[in-house]
Amino acid sequence: MASANNVTELIITGLFQDPEVQRVCFVLFLPMYLATLVGNGLIVVTVSVSKSLRSPMYFFLGYLSLVEICYSSTVVPKFIMDLLSKVKTISLKGCLAQIFLFHFFGVTEILLLVVMAYDRYVAICKPLHYMNIMSRQLCHMLVAGSWLGGFVHSIIQVLITIPLPFCGPNVMDHYFCDLQPLFKLACKDTFVEGVTVLANSGLIALCSFLILVSSYIVILFTLRNRSAEGRRKALSTCASHITVVILFFGPAIFLYMRPLSTFTVDKLVAVFYTVITPMLNPIIYTLRNAEVKTAMRKLWGKRENSGME
């Protein structure tokens, strides 16, 4: 068995092989990652400090932005640094850690999106009971449940992977560590493990997506009897959430709900949900939400005034 586990370091092929293209990608993706940190960090601070953003919707939005920062940071910093490296390597233990964190924060985000859909359902379909149903205690429990769900899912994925023997080759055809590319390097047939982790991920993604779709069908059905102004106001609060759901689930479904391949387009789609979507989320929520924009202006206006004094 000792000879069957002699791989301690993995070589990552990266997104592109051409050094010039990699340098262009570095110049492109570094500002995107910094924008992700600043944009989502700004939402976390604004929601935490502003007294006008005390509703459950903004409570969940603050946690979603925090998860976006963590989710992006598990992959993007190393990916950006690797763009300047000729040989891209990661230890096997580091690879497992990246897989754990990536799936942990990814599933936590999925569950938070479901929680936010439930919040919108209660707000629009049961407006008179909204504050009683969405109590502070329930909000904390829903957020804690999202973190716990992500942790349990990720632990299962890693516990399935740890016993696998790796004896070579050690070249992974991806730009970060994920389960399917790692399974290809194992020195045994990983069909059962592959089906198990796919079922684990697929079941969560599919159930969450069905709940999200169902909740918005019910919301749209409920809005039929509202006035035009009432419909417009209700839909405007949901539009940002629906956009984020599409941006997150679209690429994930493209990659994980079909047979595995190694086309460059798959890596580019992965770039979309690891780099671009986390950057777009704060833009989507702030551009479409007058309350968040007003709270940000007040917050930074106070800071500027205190700085001048």
mmCIF file of C-alpha atoms in Angstrom:
data_model
loop_
_atom_site.group_PDB
_atom_site.id
_atom_site.type_symbol
_atom_site.label_atom_id
_atom_site.label_comp_id
_atom_site.label_asym_id
_atom_site.label_seq_id
_atom_site.Cartn_x
_atom_site.Cartn_y
_atom_site.Cartn_z
ATOM 1 C CA MET A 1 0.000 0.000 0.000
ATOM 2 C CA ALA A 2 2.913 2.357 0.621
ATOM 3 C CA SER A 3 3.849 2.305 -3.045
ATOM 4 C CA ALA A 4 0.203 2.930 -3.971
ATOM 5 C CA ASN A 5 0.200 6.280 -2.153
ATOM 6 C CA ASN A 6 3.459 7.840 -3.259
ATOM 7 C CA VAL A 7 1.923 11.032 -4.741
ATOM 8 C CA THR A 8 2.244 13.946 -2.321
ATOM 9 C CA GLU A 9 2.181 16.790 -4.861
ATOM 10 C CA LEU A 10 -0.026 17.489 -7.863
ATOM 11 C CA ILE A 11 0.751 19.496 -11.001
ATOM 12 C CA ILE A 12 -2.158 21.641 -12.249
ATOM 13 C CA THR A 13 -2.358 22.284 -16.004
ATOM 14 C CA GLY A 14 -4.085 25.644 -15.507
ATOM 15 C CA LEU A 15 -6.563 27.505 -17.679
ATOM 16 C CA PHE A 16 -4.287 28.197 -20.668
ATOM 17 C CA GLN A 17 -0.791 27.049 -21.616
ATOM 18 C CA ASP A 18 0.372 30.165 -23.503
ATOM 19 C CA PRO A 19 2.423 32.426 -21.127
ATOM 20 C CA GLU A 20 1.232 35.587 -22.919
ATOM 21 C CA VAL A 21 -2.428 34.589 -22.514
ATOM 22 C CA GLN A 22 -1.772 33.775 -18.849
ATOM 23 C CA ARG A 23 -0.338 37.262 -18.236
ATOM 24 C CA VAL A 24 -3.394 38.824 -19.896
ATOM 25 C CA CYS A 25 -5.601 36.682 -17.635
ATOM 26 C CA PHE A 26 -3.640 37.859 -14.582
ATOM 27 C CA VAL A 27 -4.236 41.511 -15.498
ATOM 28 C CA LEU A 28 -7.917 40.716 -16.102
ATOM 29 C CA PHE A 29 -8.726 38.516 -13.101
ATOM 30 C CA LEU A 30 -6.789 40.289 -10.328
ATOM 31 C CA PRO A 31 -9.006 43.439 -10.468
ATOM 32 C CA MET A 32 -12.078 41.165 -10.604
ATOM 33 C CA TYR A 33 -11.054 39.396 -7.391
ATOM 34 C CA LEU A 34 -10.274 42.702 -5.669
ATOM 35 C CA ALA A 35 -13.687 43.997 -6.796
ATOM 36 C CA THR A 36 -15.274 40.868 -5.294
ATOM 37 C CA LEU A 37 -13.607 41.534 -1.939
ATOM 38 C CA VAL A 38 -14.445 45.247 -1.927
ATOM 39 C CA GLY A 39 -18.018 44.912 -3.248
ATOM 40 C CA ASN A 40 -19.097 42.064 -0.991
ATOM 41 C CA GLY A 41 -17.152 43.503 1.958
ATOM 42 C CA LEU A 42 -18.962 46.810 1.485
ATOM 43 C CA ILE A 43 -22.338 45.038 1.650
ATOM 44 C CA VAL A 44 -21.320 43.125 4.819
ATOM 45 C CA VAL A 45 -20.218 46.349 6.546
ATOM 46 C CA THR A 46 -23.239 48.351 5.361
ATOM 47 C CA VAL A 47 -25.762 45.709 6.498
ATOM 48 C CA SER A 48 -23.971 45.327 9.853
ATOM 49 C CA VAL A 49 -23.826 49.081 10.592
ATOM 50 C CA SER A 50 -26.923 50.615 8.957
ATOM 51 C CA LYS A 51 -30.022 50.823 11.145
ATOM 52 C CA SER A 52 -32.244 51.079 8.043
ATOM 53 C CA LEU A 53 -31.210 47.573 6.872
ATOM 54 C CA ARG A 54 -32.524 45.548 9.808
ATOM 55 C CA SER A 55 -35.056 43.400 7.935
ATOM 56 C CA PRO A 56 -34.442 39.628 7.479
ATOM 57 C CA MET A 57 -33.819 40.155 3.740
ATOM 58 C CA TYR A 58 -30.719 42.253 4.439
ATOM 59 C CA PHE A 59 -29.647 39.982 7.302
ATOM 60 C CA PHE A 60 -29.438 37.119 4.794
ATOM 61 C CA LEU A 61 -27.840 39.355 2.147
ATOM 62 C CA GLY A 62 -25.009 40.208 4.555
ATOM 63 C CA TYR A 63 -24.274 36.530 5.133
ATOM 64 C CA LEU A 64 -24.535 35.758 1.405
ATOM 65 C CA SER A 65 -21.887 38.404 0.687
ATOM 66 C CA LEU A 66 -19.655 37.000 3.446
ATOM 67 C CA VAL A 67 -19.954 33.505 1.939
ATOM 68 C CA GLU A 68 -19.171 34.931 -1.530
ATOM 69 C CA ILE A 69 -15.878 36.339 -0.193
ATOM 70 C CA CYS A 70 -14.946 32.979 1.386
ATOM 71 C CA TYR A 71 -16.104 30.945 -1.638
ATOM 72 C CA SER A 72 -14.099 32.995 -4.135
ATOM 73 C CA SER A 73 -11.044 33.097 -1.857
ATOM 74 C CA THR A 74 -10.717 29.295 -1.743
ATOM 75 C CA VAL A 75 -9.819 29.180 -5.455
ATOM 76 C CA VAL A 76 -9.073 32.579 -6.978
ATOM 77 C CA PRO A 77 -5.936 33.791 -5.082
ATOM 78 C CA LYS A 78 -3.965 30.628 -5.944
ATOM 79 C CA PHE A 79 -5.380 30.618 -9.473
ATOM 80 C CA ILE A 80 -4.180 34.214 -9.997
ATOM 81 C CA MET A 81 -0.720 33.460 -8.582
ATOM 82 C CA ASP A 82 -0.447 30.348 -10.764
ATOM 83 C CA LEU A 83 -0.998 32.489 -13.868
ATOM 84 C CA LEU A 84 2.536 33.852 -13.298
ATOM 85 C CA SER A 85 4.082 30.420 -12.624
ATOM 86 C CA LYS A 86 5.588 28.093 -15.196
ATOM 87 C CA VAL A 87 4.850 25.007 -13.096
ATOM 88 C CA LYS A 88 1.658 25.063 -11.042
ATOM 89 C CA THR A 89 1.708 22.698 -8.074
ATOM 90 C CA ILE A 90 -0.358 21.936 -4.981
ATOM 91 C CA SER A 91 0.170 19.331 -2.264
ATOM 92 C CA LEU A 92 -2.312 16.461 -2.059
ATOM 93 C CA LYS A 93 -3.353 17.636 1.418
ATOM 94 C CA GLY A 94 -3.711 21.203 0.105
ATOM 95 C CA CYS A 95 -5.838 19.856 -2.747
ATOM 96 C CA LEU A 96 -8.163 18.059 -0.317
ATOM 97 C CA ALA A 97 -8.397 21.210 1.810
ATOM 98 C CA GLN A 98 -9.329 23.273 -1.262
ATOM 99 C CA ILE A 99 -12.002 20.727 -2.245
ATOM 100 C CA PHE A 100 -13.438 20.781 1.285
ATOM 101 C CA LEU A 101 -13.614 24.594 1.474
ATOM 102 C CA PHE A 102 -14.874 25.008 -2.093
ATOM 103 C CA HIS A 103 -17.783 22.600 -1.546
ATOM 104 C CA PHE A 104 -18.420 23.904 1.981
ATOM 105 C CA PHE A 105 -18.903 27.521 0.916
ATOM 106 C CA GLY A 106 -20.556 26.552 -2.392
ATOM 107 C CA VAL A 107 -23.319 24.502 -0.751
ATOM 108 C CA THR A 108 -23.687 27.068 2.051
ATOM 109 C CA GLU A 109 -24.368 29.653 -0.659
ATOM 110 C CA ILE A 110 -26.930 27.389 -2.356
ATOM 111 C CA LEU A 111 -28.774 26.893 0.946
ATOM 112 C CA LEU A 112 -28.657 30.633 1.691
ATOM 113 C CA LEU A 113 -30.234 31.332 -1.711
ATOM 114 C CA VAL A 114 -33.023 28.898 -0.779
ATOM 115 C CA VAL A 115 -33.460 30.665 2.575
ATOM 116 C CA MET A 116 -33.658 34.037 0.790
ATOM 117 C CA ALA A 117 -36.321 32.638 -1.559
ATOM 118 C CA TYR A 118 -38.330 31.493 1.474
ATOM 119 C CA ASP A 119 -37.978 34.972 2.955
ATOM 120 C CA ARG A 120 -39.367 36.537 -0.246
ATOM 121 C CA TYR A 121 -42.205 33.969 -0.300
ATOM 122 C CA VAL A 122 -43.271 34.869 3.249
ATOM 123 C CA ALA A 123 -42.916 38.627 2.588
ATOM 124 C CA ILE A 124 -45.104 38.542 -0.535
ATOM 125 C CA CYS A 125 -47.561 35.697 0.184
ATOM 126 C CA LYS A 126 -48.020 36.251 3.944
ATOM 127 C CA PRO A 127 -47.241 39.965 4.425
ATOM 128 C CA LEU A 128 -49.367 40.409 7.580
ATOM 129 C CA HIS A 129 -47.526 37.588 9.383
ATOM 130 C CA TYR A 130 -44.062 38.331 7.954
ATOM 131 C CA MET A 131 -42.381 39.713 11.078
ATOM 132 C CA ASN A 132 -43.921 37.021 13.289
ATOM 133 C CA ILE A 133 -42.797 34.183 11.006
ATOM 134 C CA MET A 134 -39.365 35.600 10.144
ATOM 135 C CA SER A 135 -38.352 36.183 13.750
ATOM 136 C CA ARG A 136 -34.755 36.950 14.686
ATOM 137 C CA GLN A 137 -34.428 33.481 16.181
ATOM 138 C CA LEU A 138 -35.648 31.767 12.992
ATOM 139 C CA CYS A 139 -33.313 33.894 10.848
ATOM 140 C CA HIS A 140 -30.315 32.841 12.956
ATOM 141 C CA MET A 141 -31.430 29.193 12.796
ATOM 142 C CA LEU A 142 -31.785 29.309 8.998
ATOM 143 C CA VAL A 143 -28.307 30.812 8.579
ATOM 144 C CA ALA A 144 -26.797 28.287 11.023
ATOM 145 C CA GLY A 145 -28.596 25.490 9.137
ATOM 146 C CA SER A 146 -27.072 26.699 5.855
ATOM 147 C CA TRP A 147 -23.551 26.615 7.325
ATOM 148 C CA LEU A 148 -24.198 23.193 8.877
ATOM 149 C CA GLY A 149 -25.583 21.808 5.609
ATOM 150 C CA GLY A 150 -22.502 22.997 3.722
ATOM 151 C CA PHE A 151 -20.210 21.459 6.346
ATOM 152 C CA VAL A 152 -21.943 18.050 6.337
ATOM 153 C CA HIS A 153 -21.970 17.913 2.525
ATOM 154 C CA SER A 154 -18.286 18.807 2.298
ATOM 155 C CA ILE A 155 -17.230 16.342 4.997
ATOM 156 C CA ILE A 156 -18.962 13.526 3.091
ATOM 157 C CA GLN A 157 -17.182 14.494 -0.150
ATOM 158 C CA VAL A 158 -13.743 14.536 1.496
ATOM 159 C CA LEU A 159 -14.266 11.327 3.505
ATOM 160 C CA ILE A 160 -15.067 9.529 0.241
ATOM 161 C CA THR A 161 -11.891 10.922 -1.360
ATOM 162 C CA ILE A 162 -9.309 10.451 1.425
ATOM 163 C CA PRO A 163 -9.066 6.601 1.181
ATOM 164 C CA LEU A 164 -8.314 6.686 -2.568
ATOM 165 C CA PRO A 165 -4.758 5.579 -3.517
ATOM 166 C CA PHE A 166 -2.670 7.941 -5.686
ATOM 167 C CA CYS A 167 0.423 6.410 -7.271
ATOM 168 C CA GLY A 168 0.766 8.522 -10.432
ATOM 169 C CA PRO A 169 0.345 10.260 -12.792
ATOM 170 C CA ASN A 170 0.057 13.482 -10.803
ATOM 171 C CA VAL A 171 -1.030 15.986 -13.503
ATOM 172 C CA MET A 172 -4.549 17.385 -12.955
ATOM 173 C CA ASP A 173 -6.305 18.862 -15.991
ATOM 174 C CA HIS A 174 -7.904 21.858 -14.268
ATOM 175 C CA TYR A 175 -6.940 25.211 -12.734
ATOM 176 C CA PHE A 176 -8.031 24.246 -9.200
ATOM 177 C CA CYS A 177 -8.727 21.064 -7.247
ATOM 178 C CA ASP A 178 -12.113 19.487 -7.771
ATOM 179 C CA LEU A 179 -13.374 15.965 -7.205
ATOM 180 C CA GLN A 180 -13.797 14.597 -10.733
ATOM 181 C CA PRO A 181 -10.356 15.709 -12.029
ATOM 182 C CA LEU A 182 -8.778 14.275 -8.845
ATOM 183 C CA PHE A 183 -10.634 10.962 -9.235
ATOM 184 C CA LYS A 184 -9.043 10.552 -12.679
ATOM 185 C CA LEU A 185 -5.622 10.347 -10.977
ATOM 186 C CA ALA A 186 -6.569 7.599 -8.501
ATOM 187 C CA CYS A 187 -4.988 4.162 -8.927
ATOM 188 C CA LYS A 188 -8.313 2.340 -8.836
ATOM 189 C CA ASP A 189 -11.692 2.405 -10.480
ATOM 190 C CA THR A 190 -13.563 5.365 -8.974
ATOM 191 C CA PHE A 191 -16.952 4.773 -10.588
ATOM 192 C CA VAL A 192 -18.721 4.157 -7.262
ATOM 193 C CA GLU A 193 -17.028 7.149 -5.604
ATOM 194 C CA GLY A 194 -17.833 9.327 -8.610
ATOM 195 C CA VAL A 195 -21.509 8.369 -8.573
ATOM 196 C CA THR A 196 -21.672 8.906 -4.794
ATOM 197 C CA VAL A 197 -20.207 12.425 -4.819
ATOM 198 C CA LEU A 198 -22.289 13.313 -7.892
ATOM 199 C CA ALA A 199 -25.433 12.110 -6.118
ATOM 200 C CA ASN A 200 -24.430 14.082 -3.009
ATOM 201 C CA SER A 201 -23.861 17.291 -4.991
ATOM 202 C CA GLY A 202 -26.637 16.682 -7.506
ATOM 203 C CA LEU A 203 -29.290 15.931 -4.894
ATOM 204 C CA ILE A 204 -28.592 19.162 -3.017
ATOM 205 C CA ALA A 205 -28.425 21.248 -6.214
ATOM 206 C CA LEU A 206 -31.532 19.663 -7.748
ATOM 207 C CA CYS A 207 -33.677 19.860 -4.594
ATOM 208 C CA SER A 208 -32.566 23.441 -3.967
ATOM 209 C CA PHE A 209 -33.278 24.453 -7.559
ATOM 210 C CA LEU A 210 -36.750 22.844 -7.461
ATOM 211 C CA ILE A 211 -37.553 24.643 -4.187
ATOM 212 C CA LEU A 212 -36.380 27.952 -5.680
ATOM 213 C CA VAL A 213 -38.438 27.496 -8.848
ATOM 214 C CA SER A 214 -41.504 26.370 -6.859
ATOM 215 C CA SER A 215 -41.281 29.341 -4.497
ATOM 216 C CA TYR A 216 -41.213 31.823 -7.382
ATOM 217 C CA ILE A 217 -44.074 30.067 -9.185
ATOM 218 C CA VAL A 218 -46.160 30.454 -6.008
ATOM 219 C CA ILE A 219 -45.065 34.101 -5.709
ATOM 220 C CA LEU A 220 -46.022 34.854 -9.324
ATOM 221 C CA PHE A 221 -49.366 33.079 -8.837
ATOM 222 C CA THR A 222 -50.037 35.152 -5.701
ATOM 223 C CA LEU A 223 -49.182 38.416 -7.484
ATOM 224 C CA ARG A 224 -51.930 37.897 -10.081
ATOM 225 C CA ASN A 225 -54.483 39.540 -7.803
ATOM 226 C CA ARG A 226 -52.269 42.475 -6.807
ATOM 227 C CA SER A 227 -52.382 45.926 -8.352
ATOM 228 C CA ALA A 228 -49.898 46.820 -11.081
ATOM 229 C CA GLU A 229 -47.897 48.916 -8.596
ATOM 230 C CA GLY A 230 -47.966 46.110 -6.031
ATOM 231 C CA ARG A 231 -46.724 43.608 -8.621
ATOM 232 C CA ARG A 232 -43.955 45.942 -9.740
ATOM 233 C CA LYS A 233 -42.736 46.560 -6.196
ATOM 234 C CA ALA A 234 -42.832 42.871 -5.249
ATOM 235 C CA LEU A 235 -41.095 41.720 -8.425
ATOM 236 C CA SER A 236 -38.375 44.361 -8.069
ATOM 237 C CA THR A 237 -37.373 42.862 -4.703
ATOM 238 C CA CYS A 238 -37.237 39.387 -6.271
ATOM 239 C CA ALA A 239 -35.493 40.297 -9.539
ATOM 240 C CA SER A 240 -32.015 40.589 -7.981
ATOM 241 C CA HIS A 241 -32.361 37.235 -6.235
ATOM 242 C CA ILE A 242 -33.611 35.491 -9.384
ATOM 243 C CA THR A 243 -30.680 36.941 -11.375
ATOM 244 C CA VAL A 244 -28.143 35.671 -8.813
ATOM 245 C CA VAL A 245 -29.794 32.227 -8.774
ATOM 246 C CA ILE A 246 -29.565 31.971 -12.583
ATOM 247 C CA LEU A 247 -25.921 33.126 -12.600
ATOM 248 C CA PHE A 248 -25.012 30.587 -9.910
ATOM 249 C CA PHE A 249 -27.036 27.548 -10.999
ATOM 250 C CA GLY A 250 -26.646 27.960 -14.767
ATOM 251 C CA PRO A 251 -22.896 27.211 -14.967
ATOM 252 C CA ALA A 252 -23.124 24.606 -12.164
ATOM 253 C CA ILE A 253 -25.849 22.672 -14.001
ATOM 254 C CA PHE A 254 -23.838 22.892 -17.242
ATOM 255 C CA LEU A 255 -20.779 21.336 -15.557
ATOM 256 C CA TYR A 256 -22.177 18.870 -13.031
ATOM 257 C CA MET A 257 -25.409 17.618 -14.611
ATOM 258 C CA ARG A 258 -23.830 16.084 -17.715
ATOM 259 C CA PRO A 259 -21.032 13.621 -18.585
ATOM 260 C CA LEU A 260 -17.547 14.807 -17.606
ATOM 261 C CA SER A 261 -15.279 16.174 -20.342
ATOM 262 C CA THR A 262 -11.982 18.056 -20.472
ATOM 263 C CA PHE A 263 -12.834 20.772 -22.948
ATOM 264 C CA THR A 264 -11.407 24.234 -22.363
ATOM 265 C CA VAL A 265 -14.991 25.549 -22.399
ATOM 266 C CA ASP A 266 -15.618 23.628 -19.148
ATOM 267 C CA LYS A 267 -12.763 25.484 -17.472
ATOM 268 C CA LEU A 268 -14.062 28.798 -18.805
ATOM 269 C CA VAL A 269 -17.518 28.039 -17.377
ATOM 270 C CA ALA A 270 -15.852 27.211 -14.042
ATOM 271 C CA VAL A 271 -14.117 30.617 -14.199
ATOM 272 C CA PHE A 272 -17.540 32.196 -14.543
ATOM 273 C CA TYR A 273 -18.883 30.840 -11.245
ATOM 274 C CA THR A 274 -15.617 31.089 -9.279
ATOM 275 C CA VAL A 275 -14.451 34.540 -10.439
ATOM 276 C CA ILE A 276 -17.171 36.474 -12.254
ATOM 277 C CA THR A 277 -20.411 35.577 -10.395
ATOM 278 C CA PRO A 278 -19.070 36.506 -6.906
ATOM 279 C CA MET A 279 -18.002 39.869 -8.358
ATOM 280 C CA LEU A 280 -21.394 40.494 -10.010
ATOM 281 C CA ASN A 281 -23.552 39.699 -6.977
ATOM 282 C CA PRO A 282 -22.909 42.922 -5.012
ATOM 283 C CA ILE A 283 -23.383 44.943 -8.223
ATOM 284 C CA ILE A 284 -26.724 43.218 -8.902
ATOM 285 C CA TYR A 285 -28.012 43.737 -5.360
ATOM 286 C CA THR A 286 -26.895 47.360 -5.010
ATOM 287 C CA LEU A 287 -27.933 48.570 -8.474
ATOM 288 C CA ARG A 288 -31.477 47.217 -8.083
ATOM 289 C CA ASN A 289 -31.976 48.106 -4.422
ATOM 290 C CA ALA A 290 -32.577 51.732 -3.483
ATOM 291 C CA GLU A 291 -32.406 51.015 0.272
ATOM 292 C CA VAL A 292 -28.916 49.496 0.036
ATOM 293 C CA LYS A 293 -27.669 52.381 -2.148
ATOM 294 C CA THR A 294 -29.117 54.953 0.276
ATOM 295 C CA ALA A 295 -27.597 53.165 3.289
ATOM 296 C CA MET A 296 -24.188 53.057 1.583
ATOM 297 C CA ARG A 297 -24.321 56.760 0.754
ATOM 298 C CA LYS A 298 -25.246 57.595 4.354
ATOM 299 C CA LEU A 299 -22.541 55.309 5.766
ATOM 300 C CA TRP A 300 -19.718 56.671 3.609
ATOM 301 C CA GLY A 301 -21.056 60.214 3.882
ATOM 302 C CA LYS A 302 -20.700 59.980 7.661
ATOM 303 C CA ARG A 303 -17.183 58.592 7.330
ATOM 304 C CA GLU A 304 -16.146 61.422 5.006
ATOM 305 C CA ASN A 305 -17.630 64.025 7.366
ATOM 306 C CA SER A 306 -15.923 62.520 10.416
ATOM 307 C CA GLY A 307 -12.643 62.390 8.474
ATOM 308 C CA MET A 308 -12.898 66.093 7.571
ATOM 309 C CA GLU A 309 -13.529 66.991 11.194
#
